[in-house]
Short mmCIF file of the N, C-alpha and C atoms (twelve columns), coordinates in Angstrom:
data_MODEL
# 
_entry.id   MODEL 
# 
loop_
_atom_site.group_PDB 
_atom_site.id 
_atom_site.type_symbol 
_atom_site.label_atom_id 
_atom_site.label_alt_id 
_atom_site.label_comp_id 
_atom_site.label_asym_id 
_atom_site.label_seq_id 
_atom_site.Cartn_x 
_atom_site.Cartn_y 
_atom_site.Cartn_z 
_atom_site.pdbx_PDB_model_num 
ATOM 1   N N  . MET A 1   131.397 58.499 191.235 1 
ATOM 2   C CA . MET A 1   130.391 59.436 190.843 1 
ATOM 3   C C  . MET A 1   129.513 59.783 191.998 1 
ATOM 4   N N  . ASP A 2   129.871 59.406 193.220 1 
ATOM 5   C CA . ASP A 2   129.028 59.635 194.377 1 
ATOM 6   C C  . ASP A 2   129.621 60.678 195.295 1 
ATOM 7   N N  . GLY A 3   128.813 61.630 195.672 1 
ATOM 8   C CA . GLY A 3   129.165 62.617 196.674 1 
ATOM 9   C C  . GLY A 3   128.205 62.446 197.827 1 
ATOM 10  N N  . PRO A 4   128.026 63.456 198.664 1 
ATOM 11  C CA . PRO A 4   127.097 63.357 199.777 1 
ATOM 12  C C  . PRO A 4   125.679 63.041 199.297 1 
ATOM 13  N N  . ALA A 5   125.033 62.154 200.000 1 
ATOM 14  C CA . ALA A 5   123.634 61.787 199.746 1 
ATOM 15  C C  . ALA A 5   123.376 61.374 198.303 1 
ATOM 16  N N  . GLY A 6   124.348 60.638 197.712 1 
ATOM 17  C CA . GLY A 6   124.139 60.116 196.372 1 
ATOM 18  C C  . GLY A 6   124.244 61.140 195.264 1 
ATOM 19  N N  . GLN A 7   124.778 62.311 195.554 1 
ATOM 20  C CA . GLN A 7   124.935 63.345 194.540 1 
ATOM 21  C C  . GLN A 7   126.259 63.162 193.823 1 
ATOM 22  N N  . PRO A 8   126.359 63.627 192.567 1 
ATOM 23  C CA . PRO A 8   127.634 63.530 191.868 1 
ATOM 24  C C  . PRO A 8   128.714 64.284 192.632 1 
ATOM 25  N N  . PRO A 9   129.961 63.835 192.527 1 
ATOM 26  C CA . PRO A 9   131.029 64.498 193.263 1 
ATOM 27  C C  . PRO A 9   131.254 65.903 192.742 1 
ATOM 28  N N  . GLN A 10  131.645 66.772 193.622 1 
ATOM 29  C CA . GLN A 10  131.995 68.120 193.238 1 
ATOM 30  C C  . GLN A 10  133.502 68.175 193.038 1 
ATOM 31  N N  . PRO A 11  133.961 68.746 191.943 1 
ATOM 32  C CA . PRO A 11  135.397 68.777 191.700 1 
ATOM 33  C C  . PRO A 11  136.112 69.653 192.722 1 
ATOM 34  N N  . HIS A 12  137.283 69.215 193.114 1 
ATOM 35  C CA . HIS A 12  138.148 69.973 194.001 1 
ATOM 36  C C  . HIS A 12  139.383 70.331 193.195 1 
ATOM 37  N N  . ALA A 13  140.031 71.399 193.571 1 
ATOM 38  C CA . ALA A 13  141.203 71.848 192.825 1 
ATOM 39  C C  . ALA A 13  142.264 70.757 192.742 1 
ATOM 40  N N  . GLU A 14  142.400 69.943 193.822 1 
ATOM 41  C CA . GLU A 14  143.439 68.929 193.840 1 
ATOM 42  C C  . GLU A 14  143.036 67.644 193.132 1 
ATOM 43  N N  . ASP A 15  141.779 67.508 192.733 1 
ATOM 44  C CA . ASP A 15  141.309 66.292 192.064 1 
ATOM 45  C C  . ASP A 15  141.826 66.212 190.638 1 
ATOM 46  N N  . ASN A 16  141.981 64.971 190.194 1 
ATOM 47  C CA . ASN A 16  142.265 64.726 188.791 1 
ATOM 48  C C  . ASN A 16  140.979 65.075 188.036 1 
ATOM 49  N N  . PRO A 17  141.051 65.860 186.992 1 
ATOM 50  C CA . PRO A 17  139.821 66.309 186.325 1 
ATOM 51  C C  . PRO A 17  139.172 65.283 185.407 1 
ATOM 52  N N  . TRP A 18  139.486 63.984 185.569 1 
ATOM 53  C CA . TRP A 18  138.892 62.984 184.684 1 
ATOM 54  C C  . TRP A 18  137.375 63.044 184.692 1 
ATOM 55  N N  . HIS A 19  136.776 63.351 185.828 1 
ATOM 56  C CA . HIS A 19  135.313 63.286 185.961 1 
ATOM 57  C C  . HIS A 19  134.590 64.434 185.271 1 
ATOM 58  N N  . THR A 20  135.303 65.472 184.889 1 
ATOM 59  C CA . THR A 20  134.618 66.579 184.225 1 
ATOM 60  C C  . THR A 20  134.066 66.180 182.865 1 
ATOM 61  N N  . GLY A 21  134.650 65.167 182.242 1 
ATOM 62  C CA . GLY A 21  134.156 64.699 180.949 1 
ATOM 63  C C  . GLY A 21  133.251 63.483 181.040 1 
ATOM 64  N N  . ALA A 22  132.851 63.116 182.245 1 
ATOM 65  C CA . ALA A 22  132.044 61.911 182.439 1 
ATOM 66  C C  . ALA A 22  130.636 62.076 181.860 1 
ATOM 67  N N  . ALA A 23  130.170 61.041 181.185 1 
ATOM 68  C CA . ALA A 23  128.827 61.053 180.591 1 
ATOM 69  C C  . ALA A 23  127.747 61.192 181.658 1 
ATOM 70  N N  . CYS A 24  127.999 60.676 182.849 1 
ATOM 71  C CA . CYS A 24  126.991 60.736 183.916 1 
ATOM 72  C C  . CYS A 24  126.752 62.165 184.398 1 
ATOM 73  N N  . ARG A 25  127.651 63.078 184.107 1 
ATOM 74  C CA . ARG A 25  127.461 64.481 184.480 1 
ATOM 75  C C  . ARG A 25  126.276 65.079 183.729 1 
ATOM 76  N N  . ARG A 26  125.935 64.464 182.608 1 
ATOM 77  C CA . ARG A 26  124.836 64.979 181.780 1 
ATOM 78  C C  . ARG A 26  123.548 64.172 181.973 1 
ATOM 79  N N  . ASP A 27  123.612 63.130 182.772 1 
ATOM 80  C CA . ASP A 27  122.446 62.271 182.961 1 
ATOM 81  C C  . ASP A 27  121.947 62.356 184.402 1 
ATOM 82  N N  . GLU A 28  120.821 61.773 184.628 1 
ATOM 83  C CA . GLU A 28  120.198 61.745 185.942 1 
ATOM 84  C C  . GLU A 28  121.051 60.953 186.934 1 
ATOM 85  N N  . ALA A 29  121.503 61.603 187.990 1 
ATOM 86  C CA . ALA A 29  122.330 60.931 189.001 1 
ATOM 87  C C  . ALA A 29  121.589 59.768 189.646 1 
ATOM 88  N N  . GLY A 30  120.284 59.823 189.681 1 
ATOM 89  C CA . GLY A 30  119.487 58.761 190.276 1 
ATOM 90  C C  . GLY A 30  119.641 57.424 189.586 1 
ATOM 91  N N  . LEU A 31  120.087 57.434 188.342 1 
ATOM 92  C CA . LEU A 31  120.317 56.174 187.640 1 
ATOM 93  C C  . LEU A 31  121.438 55.382 188.289 1 
ATOM 94  N N  . PHE A 32  122.375 56.063 188.878 1 
ATOM 95  C CA . PHE A 32  123.598 55.436 189.347 1 
ATOM 96  C C  . PHE A 32  123.559 54.982 190.795 1 
ATOM 97  N N  . PHE A 33  122.541 55.397 191.540 1 
ATOM 98  C CA . PHE A 33  122.451 55.070 192.963 1 
ATOM 99  C C  . PHE A 33  121.049 54.626 193.323 1 
ATOM 100 N N  . ALA A 34  120.972 53.553 194.109 1 
ATOM 101 C CA . ALA A 34  119.694 52.950 194.465 1 
ATOM 102 C C  . ALA A 34  118.943 53.771 195.510 1 
ATOM 103 N N  . PRO A 35  117.651 53.967 195.266 1 
ATOM 104 C CA . PRO A 35  116.832 54.524 196.342 1 
ATOM 105 C C  . PRO A 35  116.644 53.452 197.414 1 
ATOM 106 N N  . SER A 36  116.325 53.861 198.615 1 
ATOM 107 C CA . SER A 36  116.130 52.864 199.679 1 
ATOM 108 C C  . SER A 36  114.962 51.955 199.336 1 
ATOM 109 N N  . LYS A 37  115.101 50.684 199.687 1 
ATOM 110 C CA . LYS A 37  114.066 49.659 199.493 1 
ATOM 111 C C  . LYS A 37  113.626 49.519 198.041 1 
ATOM 112 N N  . GLU A 38  114.565 49.646 197.118 1 
ATOM 113 C CA . GLU A 38  114.261 49.504 195.702 1 
ATOM 114 C C  . GLU A 38  114.005 48.030 195.381 1 
ATOM 115 N N  . PRO A 39  112.891 47.704 194.733 1 
ATOM 116 C CA . PRO A 39  112.643 46.313 194.342 1 
ATOM 117 C C  . PRO A 39  113.731 45.816 193.385 1 
ATOM 118 N N  . THR A 40  113.998 44.528 193.433 1 
ATOM 119 C CA . THR A 40  115.075 43.934 192.640 1 
ATOM 120 C C  . THR A 40  114.914 44.215 191.148 1 
ATOM 121 N N  . ALA A 41  113.723 44.035 190.604 1 
ATOM 122 C CA . ALA A 41  113.517 44.255 189.164 1 
ATOM 123 C C  . ALA A 41  113.799 45.707 188.796 1 
ATOM 124 N N  . ALA A 42  113.380 46.632 189.637 1 
ATOM 125 C CA . ALA A 42  113.632 48.055 189.379 1 
ATOM 126 C C  . ALA A 42  115.130 48.350 189.462 1 
ATOM 127 N N  . ARG A 43  115.814 47.741 190.431 1 
ATOM 128 C CA . ARG A 43  117.258 47.946 190.584 1 
ATOM 129 C C  . ARG A 43  118.001 47.445 189.359 1 
ATOM 130 N N  . LEU A 44  117.665 46.245 188.906 1 
ATOM 131 C CA . LEU A 44  118.329 45.675 187.739 1 
ATOM 132 C C  . LEU A 44  118.110 46.532 186.491 1 
ATOM 133 N N  . SER A 45  116.906 47.031 186.320 1 
ATOM 134 C CA . SER A 45  116.597 47.892 185.176 1 
ATOM 135 C C  . SER A 45  117.378 49.206 185.268 1 
ATOM 136 N N  . ARG A 46  117.399 49.819 186.447 1 
ATOM 137 C CA . ARG A 46  118.116 51.075 186.655 1 
ATOM 138 C C  . ARG A 46  119.612 50.883 186.416 1 
ATOM 139 N N  . GLU A 47  120.177 49.787 186.962 1 
ATOM 140 C CA . GLU A 47  121.599 49.514 186.774 1 
ATOM 141 C C  . GLU A 47  121.923 49.294 185.293 1 
ATOM 142 N N  . ASP A 48  121.037 48.618 184.577 1 
ATOM 143 C CA . ASP A 48  121.244 48.405 183.143 1 
ATOM 144 C C  . ASP A 48  121.270 49.741 182.405 1 
ATOM 145 N N  . GLN A 49  120.369 50.651 182.755 1 
ATOM 146 C CA . GLN A 49  120.352 51.978 182.139 1 
ATOM 147 C C  . GLN A 49  121.637 52.738 182.460 1 
ATOM 148 N N  . ALA A 50  122.079 52.663 183.701 1 
ATOM 149 C CA . ALA A 50  123.311 53.343 184.109 1 
ATOM 150 C C  . ALA A 50  124.498 52.780 183.338 1 
ATOM 151 N N  . LYS A 51  124.552 51.465 183.197 1 
ATOM 152 C CA . LYS A 51  125.661 50.836 182.475 1 
ATOM 153 C C  . LYS A 51  125.677 51.248 181.007 1 
ATOM 154 N N  . ARG A 52  124.500 51.496 180.441 1 
ATOM 155 C CA . ARG A 52  124.450 51.968 179.050 1 
ATOM 156 C C  . ARG A 52  125.043 53.368 178.940 1 
ATOM 157 N N  . VAL A 53  124.812 54.212 179.936 1 
ATOM 158 C CA . VAL A 53  125.435 55.535 179.961 1 
ATOM 159 C C  . VAL A 53  126.950 55.361 180.075 1 
ATOM 160 N N  . CYS A 54  127.382 54.480 180.972 1 
ATOM 161 C CA . CYS A 54  128.814 54.236 181.159 1 
ATOM 162 C C  . CYS A 54  129.476 53.731 179.883 1 
ATOM 163 N N  . ALA A 55  128.767 52.889 179.139 1 
ATOM 164 C CA . ALA A 55  129.342 52.281 177.934 1 
ATOM 165 C C  . ALA A 55  129.736 53.325 176.897 1 
ATOM 166 N N  . ARG A 56  129.101 54.475 176.898 1 
ATOM 167 C CA . ARG A 56  129.436 55.526 175.935 1 
ATOM 168 C C  . ARG A 56  130.286 56.630 176.559 1 
ATOM 169 N N  . CYS A 57  130.763 56.393 177.760 1 
ATOM 170 C CA . CYS A 57  131.511 57.412 178.489 1 
ATOM 171 C C  . CYS A 57  132.993 57.406 178.097 1 
ATOM 172 N N  . PRO A 58  133.546 58.582 177.820 1 
ATOM 173 C CA . PRO A 58  134.961 58.648 177.438 1 
ATOM 174 C C  . PRO A 58  135.926 58.411 178.598 1 
ATOM 175 N N  . VAL A 59  135.442 58.450 179.821 1 
ATOM 176 C CA . VAL A 59  136.334 58.250 180.984 1 
ATOM 177 C C  . VAL A 59  135.943 57.015 181.788 1 
ATOM 178 N N  . LEU A 60  135.344 56.032 181.116 1 
ATOM 179 C CA . LEU A 60  134.885 54.813 181.788 1 
ATOM 180 C C  . LEU A 60  136.002 54.161 182.602 1 
ATOM 181 N N  . LEU A 61  137.157 53.967 182.016 1 
ATOM 182 C CA . LEU A 61  138.245 53.277 182.720 1 
ATOM 183 C C  . LEU A 61  138.769 54.080 183.901 1 
ATOM 184 N N  . GLU A 62  138.883 55.396 183.750 1 
ATOM 185 C CA . GLU A 62  139.329 56.237 184.860 1 
ATOM 186 C C  . GLU A 62  138.331 56.169 186.015 1 
ATOM 187 N N  . CYS A 63  137.053 56.207 185.686 1 
ATOM 188 C CA . CYS A 63  135.985 56.127 186.685 1 
ATOM 189 C C  . CYS A 63  136.037 54.787 187.413 1 
ATOM 190 N N  . ARG A 64  136.180 53.722 186.651 1 
ATOM 191 C CA . ARG A 64  136.228 52.382 187.227 1 
ATOM 192 C C  . ARG A 64  137.411 52.248 188.187 1 
ATOM 193 N N  . GLU A 65  138.578 52.705 187.742 1 
ATOM 194 C CA . GLU A 65  139.765 52.597 188.596 1 
ATOM 195 C C  . GLU A 65  139.636 53.453 189.847 1 
ATOM 196 N N  . HIS A 66  139.009 54.623 189.716 1 
ATOM 197 C CA . HIS A 66  138.745 55.454 190.890 1 
ATOM 198 C C  . HIS A 66  137.887 54.689 191.894 1 
ATOM 199 N N  . ALA A 67  136.805 54.088 191.400 1 
ATOM 200 C CA . ALA A 67  135.877 53.363 192.272 1 
ATOM 201 C C  . ALA A 67  136.537 52.153 192.917 1 
ATOM 202 N N  . LEU A 68  137.452 51.511 192.218 1 
ATOM 203 C CA . LEU A 68  138.159 50.358 192.773 1 
ATOM 204 C C  . LEU A 68  139.218 50.803 193.782 1 
ATOM 205 N N  . ALA A 69  139.853 51.923 193.536 1 
ATOM 206 C CA . ALA A 69  140.910 52.406 194.429 1 
ATOM 207 C C  . ALA A 69  140.351 52.968 195.728 1 
ATOM 208 N N  . GLN A 70  139.158 53.530 195.717 1 
ATOM 209 C CA . GLN A 70  138.621 54.193 196.903 1 
ATOM 210 C C  . GLN A 70  138.381 53.241 198.078 1 
ATOM 211 N N  . PRO A 71  137.762 52.143 198.065 1 
ATOM 212 C CA . PRO A 71  136.772 51.682 197.082 1 
ATOM 213 C C  . PRO A 71  135.403 52.302 197.364 1 
ATOM 214 N N  . GLU A 72  134.684 52.589 196.297 1 
ATOM 215 C CA . GLU A 72  133.335 53.155 196.409 1 
ATOM 216 C C  . GLU A 72  132.367 52.025 196.755 1 
ATOM 217 N N  . PRO A 73  131.640 52.158 197.869 1 
ATOM 218 C CA . PRO A 73  130.771 51.056 198.306 1 
ATOM 219 C C  . PRO A 73  129.388 51.017 197.653 1 
ATOM 220 N N  . TYR A 74  128.995 52.071 196.964 1 
ATOM 221 C CA . TYR A 74  127.638 52.138 196.419 1 
ATOM 222 C C  . TYR A 74  127.658 52.628 194.980 1 
ATOM 223 N N  . GLY A 75  126.590 52.294 194.264 1 
ATOM 224 C CA . GLY A 75  126.355 52.858 192.951 1 
ATOM 225 C C  . GLY A 75  127.066 52.153 191.812 1 
ATOM 226 N N  . VAL A 76  126.734 52.615 190.610 1 
ATOM 227 C CA . VAL A 76  127.366 52.135 189.387 1 
ATOM 228 C C  . VAL A 76  128.465 53.133 189.040 1 
ATOM 229 N N  . TRP A 77  129.675 52.635 188.959 1 
ATOM 230 C CA . TRP A 77  130.857 53.434 188.616 1 
ATOM 231 C C  . TRP A 77  131.617 52.689 187.536 1 
ATOM 232 N N  . GLY A 78  131.977 53.362 186.473 1 
ATOM 233 C CA . GLY A 78  132.770 52.726 185.432 1 
ATOM 234 C C  . GLY A 78  132.110 51.499 184.847 1 
ATOM 235 N N  . GLY A 79  130.798 51.478 184.826 1 
ATOM 236 C CA . GLY A 79  130.063 50.360 184.250 1 
ATOM 237 C C  . GLY A 79  129.935 49.139 185.141 1 
ATOM 238 N N  . LEU A 80  130.350 49.266 186.406 1 
ATOM 239 C CA . LEU A 80  130.260 48.145 187.346 1 
ATOM 240 C C  . LEU A 80  129.434 48.517 188.566 1 
ATOM 241 N N  . THR A 81  128.630 47.571 189.022 1 
ATOM 242 C CA . THR A 81  127.890 47.763 190.268 1 
ATOM 243 C C  . THR A 81  128.843 47.540 191.446 1 
ATOM 244 N N  . ALA A 82  128.378 47.861 192.638 1 
ATOM 245 C CA . ALA A 82  129.202 47.643 193.834 1 
ATOM 246 C C  . ALA A 82  129.567 46.163 193.973 1 
ATOM 247 N N  . ALA A 83  128.624 45.275 193.716 1 
ATOM 248 C CA . ALA A 83  128.892 43.832 193.816 1 
ATOM 249 C C  . ALA A 83  129.926 43.401 192.776 1 
ATOM 250 N N  . GLU A 84  129.808 43.917 191.573 1 
ATOM 251 C CA . GLU A 84  130.776 43.576 190.520 1 
ATOM 252 C C  . GLU A 84  132.169 44.106 190.872 1 
ATOM 253 N N  . ARG A 85  132.223 45.287 191.481 1 
ATOM 254 C CA . ARG A 85  133.525 45.831 191.891 1 
ATOM 255 C C  . ARG A 85  134.147 44.987 192.993 1 
ATOM 256 N N  . ARG A 86  133.327 44.471 193.904 1 
ATOM 257 C CA . ARG A 86  133.865 43.589 194.952 1 
ATOM 258 C C  . ARG A 86  134.498 42.341 194.339 1 
ATOM 259 N N  . VAL A 87  133.877 41.791 193.302 1 
ATOM 260 C CA . VAL A 87  134.426 40.619 192.612 1 
ATOM 261 C C  . VAL A 87  135.767 40.972 191.965 1 
ATOM 262 N N  . VAL A 88  135.836 42.115 191.289 1 
ATOM 263 C CA . VAL A 88  137.083 42.543 190.644 1 
ATOM 264 C C  . VAL A 88  138.178 42.705 191.692 1 
ATOM 265 N N  . LEU A 89  137.852 43.356 192.807 1 
ATOM 266 C CA . LEU A 89  138.852 43.556 193.867 1 
ATOM 267 C C  . LEU A 89  139.324 42.227 194.453 1 
ATOM 268 N N  . ALA A 90  138.398 41.292 194.658 1 
ATOM 269 C CA . ALA A 90  138.773 39.979 195.195 1 
ATOM 270 C C  . ALA A 90  139.695 39.252 194.211 1 
ATOM 271 N N  . ARG A 91  139.388 39.329 192.925 1 
ATOM 272 C CA . ARG A 91  140.232 38.684 191.909 1 
ATOM 273 C C  . ARG A 91  141.616 39.322 191.875 1 
ATOM 274 N N  . ARG A 92  141.666 40.648 191.988 1 
ATOM 275 C CA . ARG A 92  142.965 41.330 191.992 1 
ATOM 276 C C  . ARG A 92  143.783 40.927 193.215 1 
ATOM 277 N N  . ARG A 93  143.144 40.843 194.371 1 
ATOM 278 C CA . ARG A 93  143.863 40.424 195.580 1 
ATOM 279 C C  . ARG A 93  144.395 39.006 195.425 1 
ATOM 280 N N  . ARG A 94  143.568 38.114 194.892 1 
ATOM 281 C CA . ARG A 94  143.974 36.724 194.684 1 
ATOM 282 C C  . ARG A 94  145.143 36.651 193.695 1 
ATOM 283 N N  . ARG A 95  145.044 37.394 192.593 1 
ATOM 284 C CA . ARG A 95  146.115 37.419 191.598 1 
ATOM 285 C C  . ARG A 95  147.406 37.953 192.212 1 
ATOM 286 N N  . ASP A 96  147.313 39.055 192.974 1 
ATOM 287 C CA . ASP A 96  148.504 39.635 193.604 1 
ATOM 288 C C  . ASP A 96  149.144 38.656 194.578 1 
ATOM 289 N N  . THR A 97  148.318 37.933 195.335 1 
ATOM 290 C CA . THR A 97  148.839 36.932 196.269 1 
ATOM 291 C C  . THR A 97  149.535 35.816 195.512 1 
ATOM 292 N N  . GLU A 98  148.921 35.346 194.432 1 
ATOM 293 C CA . GLU A 98  149.529 34.278 193.629 1 
ATOM 294 C C  . GLU A 98  150.842 34.740 193.009 1 
ATOM 295 N N  . LEU A 99  150.900 35.980 192.552 1 
ATOM 296 C CA . LEU A 99  152.137 36.497 191.966 1 
ATOM 297 C C  . LEU A 99  153.232 36.622 193.015 1 
ATOM 298 N N  . ARG A 100 152.883 37.053 194.212 1 
ATOM 299 C CA . ARG A 100 153.879 37.136 195.292 1 
ATOM 300 C C  . ARG A 100 154.393 35.750 195.648 1 
ATOM 301 N N  . GLU A 101 153.482 34.791 195.728 1 
ATOM 302 C CA . GLU A 101 153.883 33.412 196.050 1 
ATOM 303 C C  . GLU A 101 154.761 32.835 194.945 1 
ATOM 304 N N  . ALA A 102 154.408 33.080 193.689 1 
ATOM 305 C CA . ALA A 102 155.187 32.559 192.568 1 
ATOM 306 C C  . ALA A 102 156.591 33.158 192.562 1 
ATOM 307 N N  . ALA A 103 156.720 34.399 192.980 1 
ATOM 308 C CA . ALA A 103 158.034 35.047 193.015 1 
ATOM 309 C C  . ALA A 103 158.921 34.433 194.093 1 
ATOM 310 N N  . ARG A 104 158.332 33.819 195.097 1 
ATOM 311 C CA . ARG A 104 159.094 33.205 196.179 1 
ATOM 312 C C  . ARG A 104 159.545 31.779 195.873 1 
ATOM 313 N N  . VAL A 105 158.925 31.137 194.883 1 
ATOM 314 C CA . VAL A 105 159.224 29.738 194.567 1 
ATOM 315 C C  . VAL A 105 160.053 29.690 193.291 1 
ATOM 316 N N  . PRO A 106 161.307 29.255 193.369 1 
ATOM 317 C CA . PRO A 106 162.128 29.137 192.155 1 
ATOM 318 C C  . PRO A 106 161.629 27.986 191.277 1 
ATOM 319 N N  . ALA A 107 162.132 27.903 190.067 1 
ATOM 320 C CA . ALA A 107 161.688 26.898 189.098 1 
ATOM 321 C C  . ALA A 107 161.806 25.480 189.640 1 
ATOM 322 N N  . GLY A 108 162.782 25.211 190.497 1 
ATOM 323 C CA . GLY A 108 162.956 23.868 191.051 1 
ATOM 324 C C  . GLY A 108 161.901 23.489 192.063 1 
ATOM 325 N N  . GLY A 109 161.143 24.438 192.532 1 
ATOM 326 C CA . GLY A 109 160.051 24.130 193.431 1 
ATOM 327 C C  . GLY A 109 160.322 24.349 194.902 1 
ATOM 328 N N  . SER A 110 161.584 24.584 195.312 1 
ATOM 329 C CA . SER A 110 161.824 24.824 196.726 1 
ATOM 330 C C  . SER A 110 161.778 26.319 197.000 1 
ATOM 331 N N  . ARG A 111 161.338 26.664 198.178 1 
ATOM 332 C CA . ARG A 111 161.213 28.072 198.538 1 
ATOM 333 C C  . ARG A 111 162.568 28.698 198.840 1 
ATOM 334 N N  . ILE A 112 162.659 29.986 198.550 1 
ATOM 335 C CA . ILE A 112 163.846 30.748 198.857 1 
ATOM 336 C C  . ILE A 112 163.746 31.182 200.311 1 
ATOM 337 N N  . ALA A 113 164.794 30.972 201.055 1 
ATOM 338 C CA . ALA A 113 164.795 31.391 202.464 1 
ATOM 339 C C  . ALA A 113 164.730 32.895 202.529 1 
ATOM 340 N N  . GLY A 114 163.936 33.385 203.476 1 
ATOM 341 C CA . GLY A 114 163.887 34.831 203.545 1 
ATOM 342 C C  . GLY A 114 163.171 35.391 204.644 1 
# 
């Protein structure tokens, strides 16, 4: 949901139009992005408000996956803050690594040469 200087993204002809139905298009963009030097209590309150908008959004999952795929470094996207998205990405990387390792080890426990 972030474009230049914290503004909502502008649709491009080649973009997937998922964002045209986003609930945040109708709300204050400032809810989704922190002003500089925002106090912690204000940030937490703002993020909570943004997440409430996301919770009623029909494209929440598309938005979240977009933010994870980019990855978007700032703002609330798909109901997740930047820090929460970093956790999701780290878990996905760990899971993918474990799945790759498991595919290399047969049931008997010895590794397949390769």
